């Protein structure tokens, strides 16, 4: 039940993030979902804006108490972004 719920939450977050990125007219794109993470490619001038969009989409994906905690990392590689 827990894994299924987590999968539903990340899928909802992905849909929300994709829609918000498109609505903002950004070039950024979600390229990969790994467990509870989203990997986004973004031009340098969009990084701050798309980071906020994805963060908000993930936090708001499901109403929990306490609320979902989301960390955003940025880097040229996945390893850099996770550090």
CSV table of C-alpha atoms in Angstrom, one decimal:
chain,number,residue,atom,x,y,z
A,1,UNK,CA,0.0,0.0,0.0
A,2,UNK,CA,2.8,2.4,0.9
A,3,UNK,CA,4.7,1.9,-2.4
A,4,UNK,CA,1.6,2.2,-4.4
A,5,UNK,CA,0.7,5.4,-2.7
A,6,UNK,CA,4.2,6.8,-3.2
A,7,UNK,CA,4.0,5.9,-6.9
A,8,UNK,CA,0.6,7.7,-7.2
A,9,UNK,CA,2.0,10.8,-5.5
A,10,UNK,CA,5.1,11.1,-7.7
A,11,UNK,CA,3.0,10.6,-10.8
A,12,UNK,CA,0.7,13.4,-9.7
A,13,UNK,CA,3.7,15.6,-8.9
A,14,UNK,CA,5.1,14.9,-12.4
A,15,UNK,CA,1.8,15.8,-14.1
A,16,UNK,CA,1.5,19.0,-12.1
A,17,UNK,CA,5.2,20.0,-12.8
A,18,UNK,CA,4.9,19.2,-16.5
A,19,UNK,CA,1.7,21.3,-16.8
A,20,UNK,CA,3.2,24.2,-14.9
A,21,UNK,CA,6.4,24.2,-16.9
A,22,UNK,CA,4.4,24.2,-20.1
A,23,UNK,CA,2.0,26.9,-18.9
A,24,UNK,CA,5.0,29.1,-18.0
A,25,UNK,CA,6.3,28.7,-21.6
A,26,UNK,CA,9.6,27.4,-20.4
A,27,UNK,CA,12.0,25.2,-22.5
A,28,UNK,CA,12.8,23.0,-19.4
A,29,UNK,CA,11.6,19.4,-19.5
A,30,UNK,CA,11.2,16.5,-17.2
A,31,UNK,CA,13.4,13.7,-18.6
A,32,UNK,CA,13.4,11.1,-15.9
A,33,UNK,CA,11.6,9.9,-12.8
A,34,UNK,CA,13.6,7.8,-10.3
A,35,UNK,CA,11.6,6.5,-7.4
A,36,UNK,CA,10.7,9.8,-5.6
A,37,UNK,CA,12.8,12.1,-7.7
A,38,UNK,CA,12.3,14.0,-10.9
A,39,UNK,CA,15.2,14.9,-13.2
A,40,UNK,CA,14.7,18.0,-15.2
A,41,UNK,CA,16.9,19.5,-18.0
A,42,UNK,CA,16.7,23.3,-18.0
A,43,UNK,CA,18.6,26.1,-19.7
A,44,UNK,CA,20.7,28.1,-17.2
A,45,UNK,CA,18.4,31.1,-17.3
A,46,UNK,CA,15.4,28.9,-16.3
A,47,UNK,CA,17.0,27.0,-13.4
A,48,UNK,CA,15.7,29.2,-10.6
A,49,UNK,CA,12.2,29.5,-12.0
A,50,UNK,CA,11.8,25.8,-12.9
A,51,UNK,CA,13.3,24.7,-9.5
A,52,UNK,CA,10.5,26.7,-7.8
A,53,UNK,CA,7.8,25.2,-10.1
A,54,UNK,CA,8.9,21.6,-9.6
A,55,UNK,CA,9.3,22.2,-5.8
A,56,UNK,CA,5.8,23.6,-5.5
A,57,UNK,CA,4.3,20.8,-7.7
A,58,UNK,CA,5.9,18.1,-5.6
A,59,UNK,CA,5.0,19.7,-2.2
A,60,UNK,CA,1.4,20.1,-3.4
A,61,UNK,CA,1.0,16.7,-5.1
A,62,UNK,CA,-0.9,15.3,-2.1
A,63,UNK,CA,-2.2,16.9,1.1
A,64,UNK,CA,-0.4,15.2,4.0
A,65,UNK,CA,0.1,16.1,7.7
A,66,UNK,CA,3.0,16.8,8.1
A,67,UNK,CA,3.4,18.1,4.5
A,68,UNK,CA,5.7,16.5,2.0
A,69,UNK,CA,9.3,17.7,2.3
A,70,UNK,CA,11.1,18.4,-1.0
A,71,UNK,CA,14.7,19.1,-1.6
A,72,UNK,CA,15.9,20.7,-4.9
A,73,UNK,CA,19.4,20.1,-6.2
A,74,UNK,CA,21.0,21.7,-9.2
A,75,UNK,CA,24.1,20.5,-11.1
A,76,UNK,CA,25.5,19.5,-14.5
A,77,UNK,CA,25.2,15.8,-13.5
A,78,UNK,CA,22.7,13.9,-11.4
A,79,UNK,CA,25.5,13.3,-8.8
A,80,UNK,CA,26.2,17.0,-8.6
A,81,UNK,CA,22.5,17.8,-8.1
A,82,UNK,CA,22.3,15.2,-5.3
A,83,UNK,CA,25.3,16.5,-3.4
